[in-house]
Coordinates of N, CA and C in Angstrom, one line a residue:
X1 N 13.8 -31.9 32.2 CA 14.3 -30.7 31.5 C 14.0 -30.8 29.8
X2 N 14.3 -32.2 29.4 CA 14.1 -32.4 28.0 C 12.7 -32.4 27.7
X3 N 11.8 -33.0 28.6 CA 10.3 -32.9 28.3 C 9.5 -31.7 28.6
X4 N 10.3 -30.7 29.2 CA 9.6 -29.5 29.3 C 9.9 -28.6 27.9
X5 N 11.2 -28.7 27.6 CA 11.8 -28.1 26.0 C 10.8 -28.7 25.0
X6 N 10.5 -29.9 24.9 CA 9.6 -30.5 24.0 C 8.1 -30.0 24.1
X7 N 7.7 -29.9 25.3 CA 6.4 -29.4 25.7 C 6.4 -27.9 25.0
X8 N 7.1 -27.1 25.4 CA 7.2 -25.6 24.9 C 7.3 -25.6 23.5
X9 N 8.3 -26.3 22.9 CA 8.3 -26.4 21.5 C 7.1 -26.9 20.6
X10 N 6.5 -27.9 21.2 CA 5.1 -28.3 20.6 C 4.0 -27.1 21.0
X11 N 4.0 -26.6 22.1 CA 3.1 -25.4 22.2 C 3.3 -24.5 21.4
X12 N 4.5 -23.9 21.1 CA 5.0 -22.6 20.1 C 4.5 -23.1 18.8
X13 N 4.6 -24.3 18.3 CA 4.6 -24.7 16.9 C 3.1 -24.7 16.8
X14 N 2.2 -25.2 17.8 CA 0.5 -25.4 17.5 C 0.1 -23.9 17.7
X15 N 0.5 -23.0 18.4 CA 0.2 -21.5 18.5 C 0.5 -20.7 17.0
X16 N 1.6 -21.2 16.6 CA 2.2 -20.5 15.2 C 1.2 -21.1 14.1
X17 N 1.1 -22.5 14.3 CA 0.2 -23.1 13.1 C -1.3 -22.5 13.0
X18 N -2.1 -22.6 14.5 CA -3.1 -21.9 14.6 C -3.3 -20.6 14.5
X19 N -2.3 -19.7 14.6 CA -2.3 -18.4 14.2 C -2.5 -18.4 12.6
X20 N -1.6 -18.8 12.0 CA -1.5 -18.8 10.5 C -2.6 -19.4 10.0
X21 N -3.3 -20.5 10.3 CA -4.5 -21.1 10.1 C -5.8 -20.3 10.1
X22 N -5.6 -19.2 10.9 CA -6.9 -18.4 11.1 C -6.9 -17.2 10.1
X23 N -5.8 -17.1 9.5 CA -5.6 -16.0 8.4 C -5.5 -16.4 7.1
X24 N -6.4 -15.7 6.2 CA -6.1 -16.1 4.9 C -5.0 -15.7 4.3
X25 N -4.5 -16.4 3.0 CA -3.2 -16.2 2.2 C -3.5 -14.7 1.8
X26 N -4.6 -14.3 1.2 CA -4.2 -12.9 0.9 C -4.3 -11.9 1.9
X27 N -4.6 -12.2 3.2 CA -4.7 -11.5 4.2 C -3.1 -11.2 4.7
X28 N -2.4 -12.3 4.5 CA -1.0 -12.3 5.1 C -0.1 -11.8 3.9
X29 N -0.6 -11.7 2.8 CA 0.2 -11.1 1.7 C -0.1 -9.7 1.3
X30 N -1.3 -9.1 1.9 CA -1.6 -7.8 1.9 C -0.9 -7.3 3.2
X31 N -0.7 -7.8 4.3 CA 0.4 -7.3 5.5 C 1.7 -7.2 5.0
X32 N 2.2 -8.4 4.0 CA 3.6 -8.5 3.6 C 3.8 -7.0 2.7
X33 N 2.8 -6.9 1.8 CA 2.9 -5.7 0.9 C 2.8 -4.5 1.7
X34 N 2.2 -4.2 2.5 CA 1.9 -3.2 3.2 C 3.1 -2.7 4.1
X35 N 3.6 -3.8 4.7 CA 4.7 -3.3 5.3 C 6.0 -2.8 4.5
X36 N 6.2 -3.8 3.2 CA 7.3 -3.0 2.2 C 6.8 -1.7 1.7
X37 N 5.3 -1.5 1.2 CA 4.8 -0.3 0.9 C 5.1 1.0 2.0
X38 N 5.1 0.7 3.2 CA 5.3 1.8 4.1 C 6.8 2.3 4.2
X39 N 7.7 1.3 3.7 CA 9.0 1.7 3.5 C 9.2 2.8 2.3
X40 N 8.6 2.4 1.4 CA 8.5 3.1 0.2 C 7.8 4.3 0.3
X41 N 6.8 4.4 1.0 CA 6.0 5.7 1.2 C 6.9 6.7 2.0
X42 N 7.5 6.2 2.8 CA 8.2 7.1 3.6 C 9.3 7.7 2.6
X43 N 9.8 6.9 1.7 CA 10.8 7.2 0.8 C 10.4 8.4 -0.4
X44 N 9.2 7.8 -0.7 CA 8.7 8.7 -2.2 C 7.7 9.4 -1.9
X45 N 6.8 9.4 -0.8 CA 5.4 9.9 -0.7 C 5.2 10.9 0.4
X46 N 5.9 10.5 1.6 CA 5.5 11.2 2.8 C 5.7 12.6 2.6
X47 N 6.7 13.1 2.1 CA 7.2 14.5 1.9 C 6.1 15.3 1.6
X48 N 5.2 14.8 0.8 CA 4.3 15.5 0.1 C 3.0 15.4 0.6
X49 N 2.7 13.9 0.9 CA 1.3 13.5 1.4 C 1.0 13.4 3.0
X50 N 2.2 13.8 3.5 CA 2.1 13.6 4.8 C 2.5 12.2 5.7
X51 N 2.8 12.1 6.9 CA 2.9 11.0 7.6 C 1.7 10.2 7.7
X52 N 0.5 11.0 8.0 CA -0.6 10.4 7.9 C -1.7 10.4 6.8
X53 N -1.1 10.5 5.7 CA -1.9 10.9 4.3 C -2.7 12.0 4.3
X54 N -2.6 13.2 5.2 CA -3.2 14.4 5.5 C -3.1 15.4 4.3
X55 N -2.1 15.2 3.3 CA -1.6 16.0 2.4 C -0.8 17.2 3.0
X56 N -0.7 18.2 2.3 CA 0.1 19.5 2.5 C -0.7 20.6 2.1
X57 N -1.7 21.0 2.7 CA -2.6 22.4 2.7 C -3.2 22.4 1.3
X58 N -3.0 23.4 0.5 CA -3.6 23.5 -0.9 C -2.6 23.1 -1.6
X59 N -1.5 22.5 -1.4 CA -0.6 22.1 -2.6 C -0.5 20.5 -2.8
X60 N -0.7 19.6 -2.0 CA -0.7 18.2 -2.1 C -2.0 17.7 -1.4
X61 N -2.7 16.6 -2.3 CA -3.9 16.2 -1.7 C -3.7 15.2 -0.9
X62 N -4.9 14.8 0.3 CA -4.5 13.8 1.1 C -5.0 12.7 0.5
X63 N -4.6 11.6 1.2 CA -4.6 10.2 0.7 C -5.8 9.5 1.4
X64 N -6.8 10.4 2.2 CA -7.7 9.6 3.0 C -9.1 9.5 2.3
X65 N -9.0 10.1 1.1 CA -10.4 10.0 0.6 C -10.7 8.6 0.0
X66 N -11.3 7.6 0.6 CA -11.4 6.5 0.0 C -12.3 6.4 -1.3
X67 N -13.2 7.4 -1.2 CA -13.9 7.3 -2.4 C -13.4 7.7 -3.7
X68 N -12.4 8.6 -3.7 CA -11.6 9.1 -4.8 C -10.7 7.9 -5.3
X69 N -10.0 7.3 -4.2 CA -8.9 6.1 -4.4 C -9.6 5.0 -5.0
X70 N -10.7 4.5 -4.7 CA -11.6 3.6 -5.1 C -12.0 3.7 -6.5
X71 N -12.4 4.9 -6.9 CA -12.9 5.3 -8.0 C -11.8 5.6 -9.1
X72 N -10.7 5.7 -8.7 CA -9.4 5.8 -9.6 C -8.4 4.4 -9.5
X73 N -9.0 3.6 -8.8 CA -8.1 2.2 -8.8 C -7.2 2.0 -10.0
X74 N -7.9 1.8 -11.0 CA -7.3 1.2 -12.2 C -6.1 2.3 -12.6
X75 N -6.4 3.8 -12.4 CA -5.3 4.7 -12.8 C -4.4 4.8 -11.5
X76 N -4.3 4.4 -10.4 CA -3.4 4.6 -9.5 C -1.9 4.3 -9.6
X77 N -1.7 2.9 -10.4 CA -0.4 2.6 -10.8 C 0.3 3.5 -11.8
X78 N -0.5 4.3 -12.6 CA 0.2 5.0 -13.7 C 0.3 6.2 -13.0
X79 N -0.6 6.8 -12.2 CA -0.3 7.9 -11.3 C 1.0 7.9 -10.6
X80 N 1.1 6.6 -9.8 CA 2.5 6.7 -9.0 C 3.6 6.6 -10.0
X81 N 3.5 5.8 -10.9 CA 4.7 5.8 -12.2 C 5.0 6.9 -12.9
X82 N 4.0 7.7 -13.3 CA 4.4 8.8 -14.5 C 3.6 10.2 -13.8
X83 N 3.3 10.0 -12.6 CA 2.9 11.3 -11.9 C 1.8 11.8 -12.8
X84 N 1.2 13.1 -12.1 CA 0.4 13.8 -12.8 C 0.4 15.2 -12.8
X85 N -0.2 15.7 -13.9 CA 0.0 17.2 -14.2 C -1.4 18.1 -14.3
X86 N -2.5 17.2 -14.6 CA -3.9 18.0 -14.5 C -4.5 18.1 -13.2
X87 N -5.3 19.0 -13.0 CA -5.9 19.5 -11.7 C -6.7 17.9 -11.4
X88 N -6.7 17.8 -10.0 CA -7.8 16.7 -9.5 C -8.5 17.3 -8.4
X89 N -9.8 16.7 -8.1 CA -10.5 17.3 -7.2 C -10.8 16.1 -6.2
X90 N -10.5 16.6 -4.8 CA -10.6 15.6 -3.6 C -11.2 16.4 -2.6
X91 N -12.2 15.5 -2.2 CA -13.2 16.1 -1.1 C -13.6 17.6 -1.2
X92 N -13.9 17.9 -2.7 CA -14.4 19.3 -2.9 C -13.5 20.3 -3.1
X93 N -12.3 19.7 -2.9 CA -11.1 20.9 -3.3 C -10.1 20.5 -4.3
X94 N -9.8 21.4 -5.1 CA -9.2 21.2 -6.5 C -7.7 21.5 -6.2
X95 N -6.9 20.2 -6.7 CA -5.5 20.4 -6.5 C -4.7 20.5 -7.7
X96 N -3.7 21.6 -7.9 CA -3.3 21.7 -9.2 C -1.9 21.6 -9.4
X97 N -1.3 21.0 -8.3 CA 0.5 21.1 -8.1 C 0.8 19.7 -8.7
X98 N 1.5 19.8 -9.5 CA 2.1 18.7 -10.4 C 2.6 17.4 -9.4
X99 N 2.3 16.3 -9.8 CA 2.9 15.1 -8.9 C 4.0 14.7 -9.7
X100 N 5.1 14.7 -9.1 CA 6.5 14.3 -10.0 C 6.2 12.7 -10.2
X101 N 6.8 12.2 -11.4 CA 6.9 10.6 -11.8 C 7.8 9.8 -10.8
X102 N 7.6 8.7 -11.0 CA 8.3 7.9 -10.0 C 9.0 6.7 -10.8
X103 N 9.8 7.4 -12.1 CA 9.9 5.9 -13.1 C 11.0 4.7 -12.2
X104 N 11.6 5.2 -11.2 CA 12.6 4.1 -10.7 C 11.9 3.0 -9.8
X105 N 10.4 3.1 -9.6 CA 9.6 2.2 -8.8 C 9.4 1.3 -10.1
X106 N 9.6 -0.2 -9.5 CA 9.2 -1.2 -10.4 C 7.6 -1.6 -9.9
X107 N 7.0 -2.5 -11.0 CA 5.9 -2.7 -10.8 C 5.5 -3.4 -9.4
X108 N 6.3 -4.2 -9.0 CA 5.9 -4.8 -7.5 C 6.1 -3.7 -6.4
X109 N 6.9 -2.9 -6.7 CA 6.9 -1.8 -5.5 C 5.9 -0.9 -5.6
X110 N 5.3 -0.7 -7.0 CA 4.0 0.0 -6.9 C 2.9 -0.6 -6.3
X111 N 2.9 -1.9 -6.5 CA 1.9 -2.8 -5.6 C 2.1 -2.4 -4.2
X112 N 3.4 -2.7 -3.8 CA 3.4 -2.5 -2.3 C 3.0 -1.3 -1.8
X113 N 3.3 0.2 -2.4 CA 3.2 1.1 -1.9 C 1.5 1.6 -2.1
X114 N 0.9 1.1 -3.1 CA -0.3 1.1 -3.3 C -1.4 0.3 -2.3
X115 N -0.8 -0.9 -2.2 CA -1.4 -1.7 -0.8 C -1.2 -1.0 0.4
X116 N -0.1 -0.3 0.6 CA 0.0 0.5 2.0 C -0.8 1.6 1.9
X117 N -1.1 2.5 1.1 CA -1.6 3.5 0.9 C -3.4 3.0 1.1
X118 N -3.7 2.1 0.3 CA -5.0 1.4 0.2 C -5.3 0.9 1.6
X119 N -4.6 0.6 2.4 CA -5.2 0.0 3.7 C -4.8 1.0 4.6
X120 N -4.2 2.1 4.7 CA -3.9 2.8 5.5 C -4.9 4.2 5.8
X121 N -4.7 5.2 6.7 CA -5.4 6.4 6.8 C -6.8 6.3 6.6
X122 N -7.4 5.1 7.0 CA -8.7 4.8 6.9 C -9.3 4.3 5.9
X123 N -8.3 4.0 4.8 CA -8.9 3.3 3.4 C -8.8 1.7 3.8
X124 N -9.5 1.2 3.1 CA -9.8 -0.5 3.1 C -10.2 -0.9 1.8
X125 N -8.8 -1.0 0.9 CA -8.8 -1.3 -0.6 C -8.3 -2.6 -0.9
X126 N -7.7 -3.4 0.2 CA -7.3 -4.8 0.1 C -5.9 -4.6 -0.5
X127 N -5.6 -5.7 -1.3 CA -4.3 -6.1 -2.0 C -4.4 -5.4 -3.1
X128 N -3.4 -4.7 -3.8 CA -2.9 -4.4 -5.0 C -1.9 -5.5 -5.5
X129 N -2.4 -6.4 -6.4 CA -1.6 -7.6 -6.8 C -0.7 -7.0 -7.9
X130 N 0.5 -7.6 -8.1 CA 1.6 -7.5 -9.3 C 0.8 -7.5 -10.5
X131 N 0.2 -8.5 -10.6 CA -0.6 -8.6 -11.9 C -1.5 -7.3 -12.2
X132 N -2.3 -7.2 -11.2 CA -3.2 -6.0 -11.4 C -2.5 -4.8 -11.7
X133 N -1.3 -4.4 -11.0 CA -0.4 -3.2 -11.3 C 0.1 -3.4 -12.8
X134 N 0.8 -4.4 -13.0 CA 1.4 -4.5 -14.5 C 0.1 -4.4 -15.7
X135 N -1.0 -4.7 -15.3 CA -2.3 -4.5 -16.3 C -2.2 -3.2 -16.6
X136 N -2.4 -2.5 -15.4 CA -2.7 -1.2 -15.4 C -1.5 -0.3 -16.0
X137 N -0.5 -0.6 -15.8 CA 0.7 0.1 -16.3 C 0.8 -0.1 -17.8
X138 N 0.4 -1.4 -18.2 CA 0.4 -1.6 -19.7 C -0.6 -0.8 -20.4
X139 N -1.7 -0.3 -19.6 CA -2.7 0.6 -20.4 C -2.5 2.1 -20.1
X140 N -1.5 2.5 -19.5 CA -1.3 3.8 -19.3 C -1.2 4.7 -20.6
X141 N -1.9 5.8 -20.4 CA -1.9 6.7 -21.7 C -0.6 7.3 -22.0

């Protein structure tokens, strides 16, 4: 019995090490940020942008346009933190509904939610690091 427990313990440890050895640190960190970001998205973003990032008709834009998101990457932390009141065009459609600010979100929470959005809904933007978000927030107009 003792040998069987030792065998299974060693086998599970080997599988764990092998699994984590096959993933880069950034991949693991991106997954961690995205999990935390999903919770924040559900609380602060989903009512307007939808469960699948599809937006809400003519009122709120979808978060499925990777081209727009990639092009605005440096501004996204400011948009999340401070909101936006000017019209934006996404997928050829103009959205003029004001997005309210989220001043309660910390820089790391903004990194979490942007990592979630940036890697969900068909987007593949990788990790938004805390440092990247802090730098962007310092440059907000």
